[in-house]
mmCIF file with all atom_site columns, C-alpha atoms in Angstrom:
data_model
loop_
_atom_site.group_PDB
_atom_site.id
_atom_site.type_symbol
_atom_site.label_atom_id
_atom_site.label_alt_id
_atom_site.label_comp_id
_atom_site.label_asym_id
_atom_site.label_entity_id
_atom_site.label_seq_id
_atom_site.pdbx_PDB_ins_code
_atom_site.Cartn_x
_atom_site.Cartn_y
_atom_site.Cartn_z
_atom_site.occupancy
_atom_site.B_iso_or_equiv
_atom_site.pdbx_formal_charge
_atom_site.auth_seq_id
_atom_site.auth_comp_id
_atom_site.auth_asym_id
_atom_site.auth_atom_id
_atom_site.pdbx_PDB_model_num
ATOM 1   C CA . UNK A 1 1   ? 16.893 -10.825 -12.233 1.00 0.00 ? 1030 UNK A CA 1
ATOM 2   C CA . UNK A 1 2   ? 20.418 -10.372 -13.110 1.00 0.00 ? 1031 UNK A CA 1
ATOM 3   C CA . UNK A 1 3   ? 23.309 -12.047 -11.782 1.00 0.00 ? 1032 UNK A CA 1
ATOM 4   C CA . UNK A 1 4   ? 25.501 -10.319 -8.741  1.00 0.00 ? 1033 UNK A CA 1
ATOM 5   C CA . UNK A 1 5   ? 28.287 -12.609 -8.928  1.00 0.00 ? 1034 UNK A CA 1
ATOM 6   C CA . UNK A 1 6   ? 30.587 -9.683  -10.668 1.00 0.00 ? 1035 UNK A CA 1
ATOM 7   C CA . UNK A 1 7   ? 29.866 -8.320  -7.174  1.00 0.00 ? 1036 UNK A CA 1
ATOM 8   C CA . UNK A 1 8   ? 31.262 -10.369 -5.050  1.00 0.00 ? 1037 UNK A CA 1
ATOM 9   C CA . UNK A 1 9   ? 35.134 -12.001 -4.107  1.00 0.00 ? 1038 UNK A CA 1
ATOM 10  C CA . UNK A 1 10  ? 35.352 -15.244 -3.644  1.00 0.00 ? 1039 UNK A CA 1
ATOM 11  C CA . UNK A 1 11  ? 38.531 -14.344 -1.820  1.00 0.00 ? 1040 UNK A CA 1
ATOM 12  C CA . UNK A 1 12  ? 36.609 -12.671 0.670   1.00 0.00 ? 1041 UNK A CA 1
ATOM 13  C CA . UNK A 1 13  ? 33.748 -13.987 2.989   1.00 0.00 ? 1042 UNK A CA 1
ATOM 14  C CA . UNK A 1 14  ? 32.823 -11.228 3.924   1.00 0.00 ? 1043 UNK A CA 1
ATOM 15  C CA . UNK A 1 15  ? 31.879 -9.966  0.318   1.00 0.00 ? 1044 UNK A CA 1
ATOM 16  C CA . UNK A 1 16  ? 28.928 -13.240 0.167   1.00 0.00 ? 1045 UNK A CA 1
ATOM 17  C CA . UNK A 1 17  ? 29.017 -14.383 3.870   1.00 0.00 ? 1046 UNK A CA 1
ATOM 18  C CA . UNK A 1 18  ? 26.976 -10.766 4.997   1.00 0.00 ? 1047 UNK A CA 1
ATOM 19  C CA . UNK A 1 19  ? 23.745 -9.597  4.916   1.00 0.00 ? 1048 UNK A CA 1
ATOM 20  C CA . UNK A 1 20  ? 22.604 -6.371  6.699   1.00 0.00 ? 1049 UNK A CA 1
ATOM 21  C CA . UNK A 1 21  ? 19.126 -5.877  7.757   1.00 0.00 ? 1050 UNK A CA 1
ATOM 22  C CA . UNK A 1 22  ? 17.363 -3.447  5.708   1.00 0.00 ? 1051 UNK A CA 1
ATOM 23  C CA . UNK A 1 23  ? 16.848 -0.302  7.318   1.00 0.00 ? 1052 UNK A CA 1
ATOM 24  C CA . UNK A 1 24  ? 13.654 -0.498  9.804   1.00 0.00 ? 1053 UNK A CA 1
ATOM 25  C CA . UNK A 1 25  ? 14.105 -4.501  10.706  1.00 0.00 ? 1054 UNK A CA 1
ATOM 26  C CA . UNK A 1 26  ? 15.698 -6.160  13.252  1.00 0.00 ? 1055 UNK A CA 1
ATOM 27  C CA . UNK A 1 27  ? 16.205 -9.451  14.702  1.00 0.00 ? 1056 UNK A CA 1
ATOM 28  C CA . UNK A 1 28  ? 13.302 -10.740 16.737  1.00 0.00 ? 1057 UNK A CA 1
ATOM 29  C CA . UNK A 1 29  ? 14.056 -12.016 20.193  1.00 0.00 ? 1058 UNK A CA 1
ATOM 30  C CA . UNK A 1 30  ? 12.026 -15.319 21.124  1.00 0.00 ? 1059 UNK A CA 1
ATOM 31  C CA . UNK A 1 31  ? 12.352 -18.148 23.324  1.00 0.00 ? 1060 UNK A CA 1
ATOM 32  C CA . UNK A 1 32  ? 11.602 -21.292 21.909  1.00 0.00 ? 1061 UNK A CA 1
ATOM 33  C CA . UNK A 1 33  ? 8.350  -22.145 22.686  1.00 0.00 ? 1062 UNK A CA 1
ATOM 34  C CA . UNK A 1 34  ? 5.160  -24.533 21.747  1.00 0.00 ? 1063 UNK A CA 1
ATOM 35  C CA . UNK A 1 35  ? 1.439  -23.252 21.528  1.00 0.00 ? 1064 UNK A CA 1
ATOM 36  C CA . UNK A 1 36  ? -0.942 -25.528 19.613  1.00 0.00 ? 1065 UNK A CA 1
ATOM 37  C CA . UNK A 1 37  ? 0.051  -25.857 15.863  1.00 0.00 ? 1066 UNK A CA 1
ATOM 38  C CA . UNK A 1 38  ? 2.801  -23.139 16.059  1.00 0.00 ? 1067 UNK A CA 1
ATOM 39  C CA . UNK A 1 39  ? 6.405  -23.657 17.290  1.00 0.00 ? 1068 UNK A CA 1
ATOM 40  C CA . UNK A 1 40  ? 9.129  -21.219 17.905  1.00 0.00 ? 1069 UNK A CA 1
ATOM 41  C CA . UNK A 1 41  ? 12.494 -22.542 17.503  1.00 0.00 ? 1070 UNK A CA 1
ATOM 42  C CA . UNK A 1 42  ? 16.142 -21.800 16.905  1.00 0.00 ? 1071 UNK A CA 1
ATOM 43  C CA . UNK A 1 43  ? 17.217 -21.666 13.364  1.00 0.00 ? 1072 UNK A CA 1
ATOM 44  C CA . UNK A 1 44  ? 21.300 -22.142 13.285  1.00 0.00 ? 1073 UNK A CA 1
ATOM 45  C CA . UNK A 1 45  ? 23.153 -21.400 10.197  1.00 0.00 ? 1074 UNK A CA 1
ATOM 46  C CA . UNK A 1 46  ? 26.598 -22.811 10.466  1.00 0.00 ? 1075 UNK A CA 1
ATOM 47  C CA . UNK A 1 47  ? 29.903 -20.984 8.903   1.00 0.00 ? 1076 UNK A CA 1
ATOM 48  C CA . UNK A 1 48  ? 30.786 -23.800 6.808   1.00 0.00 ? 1077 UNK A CA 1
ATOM 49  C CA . UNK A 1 49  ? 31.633 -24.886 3.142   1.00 0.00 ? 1078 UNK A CA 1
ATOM 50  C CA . UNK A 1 50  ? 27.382 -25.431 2.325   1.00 0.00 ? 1079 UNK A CA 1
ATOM 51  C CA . UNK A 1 51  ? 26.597 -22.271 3.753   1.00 0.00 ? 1080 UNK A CA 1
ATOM 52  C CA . UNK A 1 52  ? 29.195 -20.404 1.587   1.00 0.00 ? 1081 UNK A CA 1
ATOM 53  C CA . UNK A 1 53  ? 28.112 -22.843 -1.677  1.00 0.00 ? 1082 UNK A CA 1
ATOM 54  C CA . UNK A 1 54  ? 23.752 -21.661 -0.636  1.00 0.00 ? 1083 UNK A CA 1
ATOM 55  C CA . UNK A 1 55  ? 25.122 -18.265 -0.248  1.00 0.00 ? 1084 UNK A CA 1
ATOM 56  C CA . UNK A 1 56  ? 26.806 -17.947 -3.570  1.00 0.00 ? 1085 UNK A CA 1
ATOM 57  C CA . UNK A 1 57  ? 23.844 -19.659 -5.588  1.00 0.00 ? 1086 UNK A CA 1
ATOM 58  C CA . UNK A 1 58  ? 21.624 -17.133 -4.144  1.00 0.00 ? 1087 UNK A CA 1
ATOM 59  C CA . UNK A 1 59  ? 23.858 -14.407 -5.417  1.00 0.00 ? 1088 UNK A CA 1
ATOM 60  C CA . UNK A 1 60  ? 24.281 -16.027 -8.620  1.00 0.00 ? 1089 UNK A CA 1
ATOM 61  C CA . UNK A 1 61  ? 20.203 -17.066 -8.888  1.00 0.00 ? 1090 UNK A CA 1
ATOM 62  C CA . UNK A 1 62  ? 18.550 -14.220 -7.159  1.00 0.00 ? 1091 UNK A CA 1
ATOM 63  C CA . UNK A 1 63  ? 20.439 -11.213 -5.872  1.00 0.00 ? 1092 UNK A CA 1
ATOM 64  C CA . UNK A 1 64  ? 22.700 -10.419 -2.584  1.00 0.00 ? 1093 UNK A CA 1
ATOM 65  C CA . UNK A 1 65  ? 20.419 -9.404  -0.301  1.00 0.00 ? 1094 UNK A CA 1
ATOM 66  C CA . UNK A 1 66  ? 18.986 -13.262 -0.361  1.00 0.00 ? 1095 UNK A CA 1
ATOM 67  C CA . UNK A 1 67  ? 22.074 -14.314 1.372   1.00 0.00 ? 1096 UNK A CA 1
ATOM 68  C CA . UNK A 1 68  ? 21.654 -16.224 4.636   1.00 0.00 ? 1097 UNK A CA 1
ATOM 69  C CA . UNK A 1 69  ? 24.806 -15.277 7.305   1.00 0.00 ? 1098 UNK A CA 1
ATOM 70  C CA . UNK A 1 70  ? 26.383 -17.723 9.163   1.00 0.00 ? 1099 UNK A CA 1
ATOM 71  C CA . UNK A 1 71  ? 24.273 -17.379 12.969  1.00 0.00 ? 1100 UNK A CA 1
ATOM 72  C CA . UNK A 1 72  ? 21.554 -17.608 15.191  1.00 0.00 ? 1101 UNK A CA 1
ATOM 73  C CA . UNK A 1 73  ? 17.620 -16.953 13.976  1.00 0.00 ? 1102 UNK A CA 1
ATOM 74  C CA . UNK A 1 74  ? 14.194 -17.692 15.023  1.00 0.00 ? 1103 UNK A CA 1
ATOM 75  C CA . UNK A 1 75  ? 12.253 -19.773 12.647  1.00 0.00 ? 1104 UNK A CA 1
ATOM 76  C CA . UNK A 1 76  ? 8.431  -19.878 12.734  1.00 0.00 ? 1105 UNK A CA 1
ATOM 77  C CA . UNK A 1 77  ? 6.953  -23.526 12.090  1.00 0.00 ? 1106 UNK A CA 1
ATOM 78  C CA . UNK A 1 78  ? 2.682  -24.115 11.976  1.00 0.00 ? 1107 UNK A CA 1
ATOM 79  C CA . UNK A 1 79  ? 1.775  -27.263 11.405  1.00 0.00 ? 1108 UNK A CA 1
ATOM 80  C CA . UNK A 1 80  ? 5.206  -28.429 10.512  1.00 0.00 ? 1109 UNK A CA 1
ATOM 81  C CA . UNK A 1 81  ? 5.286  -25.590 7.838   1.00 0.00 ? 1110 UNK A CA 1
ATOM 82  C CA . UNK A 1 82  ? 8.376  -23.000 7.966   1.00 0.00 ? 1111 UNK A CA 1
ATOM 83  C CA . UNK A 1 83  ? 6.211  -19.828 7.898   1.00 0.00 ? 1112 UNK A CA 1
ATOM 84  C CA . UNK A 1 84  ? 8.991  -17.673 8.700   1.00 0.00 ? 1113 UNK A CA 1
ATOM 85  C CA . UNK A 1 85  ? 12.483 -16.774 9.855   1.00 0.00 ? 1114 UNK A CA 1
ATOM 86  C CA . UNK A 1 86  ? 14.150 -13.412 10.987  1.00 0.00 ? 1115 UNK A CA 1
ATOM 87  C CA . UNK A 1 87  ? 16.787 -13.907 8.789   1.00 0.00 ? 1116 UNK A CA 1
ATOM 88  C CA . UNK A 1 88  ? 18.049 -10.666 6.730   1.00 0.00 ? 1117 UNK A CA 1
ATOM 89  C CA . UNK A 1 89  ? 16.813 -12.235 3.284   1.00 0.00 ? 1118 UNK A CA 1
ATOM 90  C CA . UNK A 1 90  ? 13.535 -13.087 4.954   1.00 0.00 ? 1119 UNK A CA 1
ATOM 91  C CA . UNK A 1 91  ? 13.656 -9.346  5.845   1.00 0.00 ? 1120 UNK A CA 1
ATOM 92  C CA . UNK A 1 92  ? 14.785 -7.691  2.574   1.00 0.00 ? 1121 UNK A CA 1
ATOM 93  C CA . UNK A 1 93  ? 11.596 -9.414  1.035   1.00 0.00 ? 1122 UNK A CA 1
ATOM 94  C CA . UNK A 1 94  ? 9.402  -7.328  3.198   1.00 0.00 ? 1123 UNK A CA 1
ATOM 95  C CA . UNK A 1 95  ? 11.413 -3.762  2.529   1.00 0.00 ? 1124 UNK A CA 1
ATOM 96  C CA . UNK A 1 96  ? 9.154  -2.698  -0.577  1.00 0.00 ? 1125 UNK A CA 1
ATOM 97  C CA . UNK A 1 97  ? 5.857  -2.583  1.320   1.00 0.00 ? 1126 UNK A CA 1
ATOM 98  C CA . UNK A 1 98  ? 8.354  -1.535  4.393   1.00 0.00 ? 1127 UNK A CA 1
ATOM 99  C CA . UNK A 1 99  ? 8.978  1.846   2.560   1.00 0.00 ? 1128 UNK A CA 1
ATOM 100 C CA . UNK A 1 100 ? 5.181  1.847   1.075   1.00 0.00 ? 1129 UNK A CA 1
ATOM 101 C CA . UNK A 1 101 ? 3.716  1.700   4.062   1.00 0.00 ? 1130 UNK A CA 1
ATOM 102 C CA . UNK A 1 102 ? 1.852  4.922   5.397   1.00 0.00 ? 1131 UNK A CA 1
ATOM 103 C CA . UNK A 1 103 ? -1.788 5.338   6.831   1.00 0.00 ? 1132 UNK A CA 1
ATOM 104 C CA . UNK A 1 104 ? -3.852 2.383   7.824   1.00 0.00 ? 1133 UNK A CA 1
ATOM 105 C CA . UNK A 1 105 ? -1.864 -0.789  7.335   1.00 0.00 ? 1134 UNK A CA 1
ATOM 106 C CA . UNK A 1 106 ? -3.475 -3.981  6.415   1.00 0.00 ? 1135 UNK A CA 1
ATOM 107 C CA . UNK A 1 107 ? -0.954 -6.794  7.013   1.00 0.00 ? 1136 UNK A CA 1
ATOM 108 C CA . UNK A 1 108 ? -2.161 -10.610 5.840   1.00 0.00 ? 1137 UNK A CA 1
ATOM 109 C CA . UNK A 1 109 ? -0.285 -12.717 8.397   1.00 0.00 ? 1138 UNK A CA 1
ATOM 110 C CA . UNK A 1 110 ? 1.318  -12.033 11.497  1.00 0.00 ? 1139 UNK A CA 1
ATOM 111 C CA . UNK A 1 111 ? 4.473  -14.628 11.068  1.00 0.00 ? 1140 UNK A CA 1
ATOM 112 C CA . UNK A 1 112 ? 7.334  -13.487 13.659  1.00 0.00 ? 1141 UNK A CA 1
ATOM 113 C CA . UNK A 1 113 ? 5.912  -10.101 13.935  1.00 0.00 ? 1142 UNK A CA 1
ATOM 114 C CA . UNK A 1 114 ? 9.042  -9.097  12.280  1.00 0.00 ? 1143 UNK A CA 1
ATOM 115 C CA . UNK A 1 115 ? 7.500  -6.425  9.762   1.00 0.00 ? 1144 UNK A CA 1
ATOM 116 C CA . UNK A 1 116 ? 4.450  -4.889  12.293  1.00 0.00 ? 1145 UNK A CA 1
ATOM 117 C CA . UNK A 1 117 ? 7.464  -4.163  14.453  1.00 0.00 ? 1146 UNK A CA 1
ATOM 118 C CA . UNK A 1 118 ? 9.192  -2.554  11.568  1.00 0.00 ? 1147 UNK A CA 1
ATOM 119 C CA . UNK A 1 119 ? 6.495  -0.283  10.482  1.00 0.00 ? 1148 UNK A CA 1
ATOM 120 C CA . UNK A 1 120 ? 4.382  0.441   13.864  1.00 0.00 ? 1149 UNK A CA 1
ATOM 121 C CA . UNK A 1 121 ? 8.153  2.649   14.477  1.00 0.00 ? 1150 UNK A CA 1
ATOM 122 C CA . UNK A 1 122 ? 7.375  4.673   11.547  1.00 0.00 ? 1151 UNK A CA 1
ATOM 123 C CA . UNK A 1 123 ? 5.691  7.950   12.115  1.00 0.00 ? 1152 UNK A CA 1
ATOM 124 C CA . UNK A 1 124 ? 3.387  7.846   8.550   1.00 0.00 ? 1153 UNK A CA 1
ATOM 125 C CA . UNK A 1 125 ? 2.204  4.935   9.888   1.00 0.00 ? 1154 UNK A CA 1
ATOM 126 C CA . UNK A 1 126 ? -0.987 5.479   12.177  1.00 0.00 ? 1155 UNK A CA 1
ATOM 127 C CA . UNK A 1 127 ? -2.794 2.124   12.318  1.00 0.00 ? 1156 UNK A CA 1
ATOM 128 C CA . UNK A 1 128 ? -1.988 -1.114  11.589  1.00 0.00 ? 1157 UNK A CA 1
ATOM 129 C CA . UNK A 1 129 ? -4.569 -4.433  11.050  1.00 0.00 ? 1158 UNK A CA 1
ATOM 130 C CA . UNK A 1 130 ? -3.199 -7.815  11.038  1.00 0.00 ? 1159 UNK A CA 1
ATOM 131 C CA . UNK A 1 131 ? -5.052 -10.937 9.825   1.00 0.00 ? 1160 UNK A CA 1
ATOM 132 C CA . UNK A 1 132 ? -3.500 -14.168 11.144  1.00 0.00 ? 1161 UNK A CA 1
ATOM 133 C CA . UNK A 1 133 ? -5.481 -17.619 10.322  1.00 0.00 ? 1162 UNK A CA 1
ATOM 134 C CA . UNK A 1 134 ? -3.506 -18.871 13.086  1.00 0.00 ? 1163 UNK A CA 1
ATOM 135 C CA . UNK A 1 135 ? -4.739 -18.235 17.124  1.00 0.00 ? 1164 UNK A CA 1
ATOM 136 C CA . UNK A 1 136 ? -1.833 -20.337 18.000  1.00 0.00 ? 1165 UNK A CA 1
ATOM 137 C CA . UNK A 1 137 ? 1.021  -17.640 16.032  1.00 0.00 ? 1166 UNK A CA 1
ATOM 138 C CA . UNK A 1 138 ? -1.065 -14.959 17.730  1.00 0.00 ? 1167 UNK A CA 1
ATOM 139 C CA . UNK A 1 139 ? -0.802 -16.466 20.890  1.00 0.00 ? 1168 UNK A CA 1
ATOM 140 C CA . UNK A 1 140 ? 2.987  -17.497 20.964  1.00 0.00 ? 1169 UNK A CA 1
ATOM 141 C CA . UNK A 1 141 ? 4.005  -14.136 18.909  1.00 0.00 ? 1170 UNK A CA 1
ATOM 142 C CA . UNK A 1 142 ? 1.495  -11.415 19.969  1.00 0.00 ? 1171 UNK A CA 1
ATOM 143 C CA . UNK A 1 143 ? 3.194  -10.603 23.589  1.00 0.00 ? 1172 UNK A CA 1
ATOM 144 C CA . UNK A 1 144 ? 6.185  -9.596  22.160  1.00 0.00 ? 1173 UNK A CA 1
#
């Protein structure tokens, strides 16, 4: 992994205070909501001093698609695990097998949904098969 921090001004939110989707993903839109072991529940990122400090580590440590915009998100606890959030870096790790994906789809774990939404829009795809340990995350996520 090499270091992005050439990449950025530190002048300039906007150069490590951004993160765009990657093409395919979007946002999920959830209530909060309780079912069992799984909880849906508002993640809020404030636009402060730590956010801007997290954000620049993760360009420095990992890369610039791991940073985490100031905002709202939906965060995905099971037993009082974070499974998953619909943040853009939560998204970005999921565009490799995003653009892969073609055929039958075998997906291991349903989470927010966030990805089987992705690729049940693209055409190559004609079938996708999720495994989820969880009835509780199939409950509270499956409707949407």
């Amino acid at each position: 992994m090499t270091n992005e921090l050439h990449k950025i001004d530190p002048a300039d939110e906007t150069t490590f205070m951004t993160n765009e989707y990657p093409d395919g993903f979007s946002k999920v839109e959830y209530s909060p909501a309780n079912k069992g072991e799984a909880v849906l529940s508002t993640l809020t990122v404030p636009d402060n001093f730590y956010t801007q400090m997290y954000n620049l580590r993760a360009i420095r440590d990992l890369d610039l698609h791991r940073v985490v915009p100031p905002g709202e998100y939906t965060q995905l606890h099971v037993d009082n695990v974070l499974m998953m959030s619909d943040t853009p870096a939560e998204a970005w790790e999921h565009e490799d097998a995003y653009k892969r994906a073609t055929g039958h789809v075998l997906v291991n774990g349903l989470g927010l949904g966030m990805f089987v939404h992705a690729i049940l829009k693209k055409p190559e795809v004609t079938q996708v098969t999720v495994v989820e340990k969880s009835q509780d995350v199939v409950d509270i996520v499956w409707p949407s």
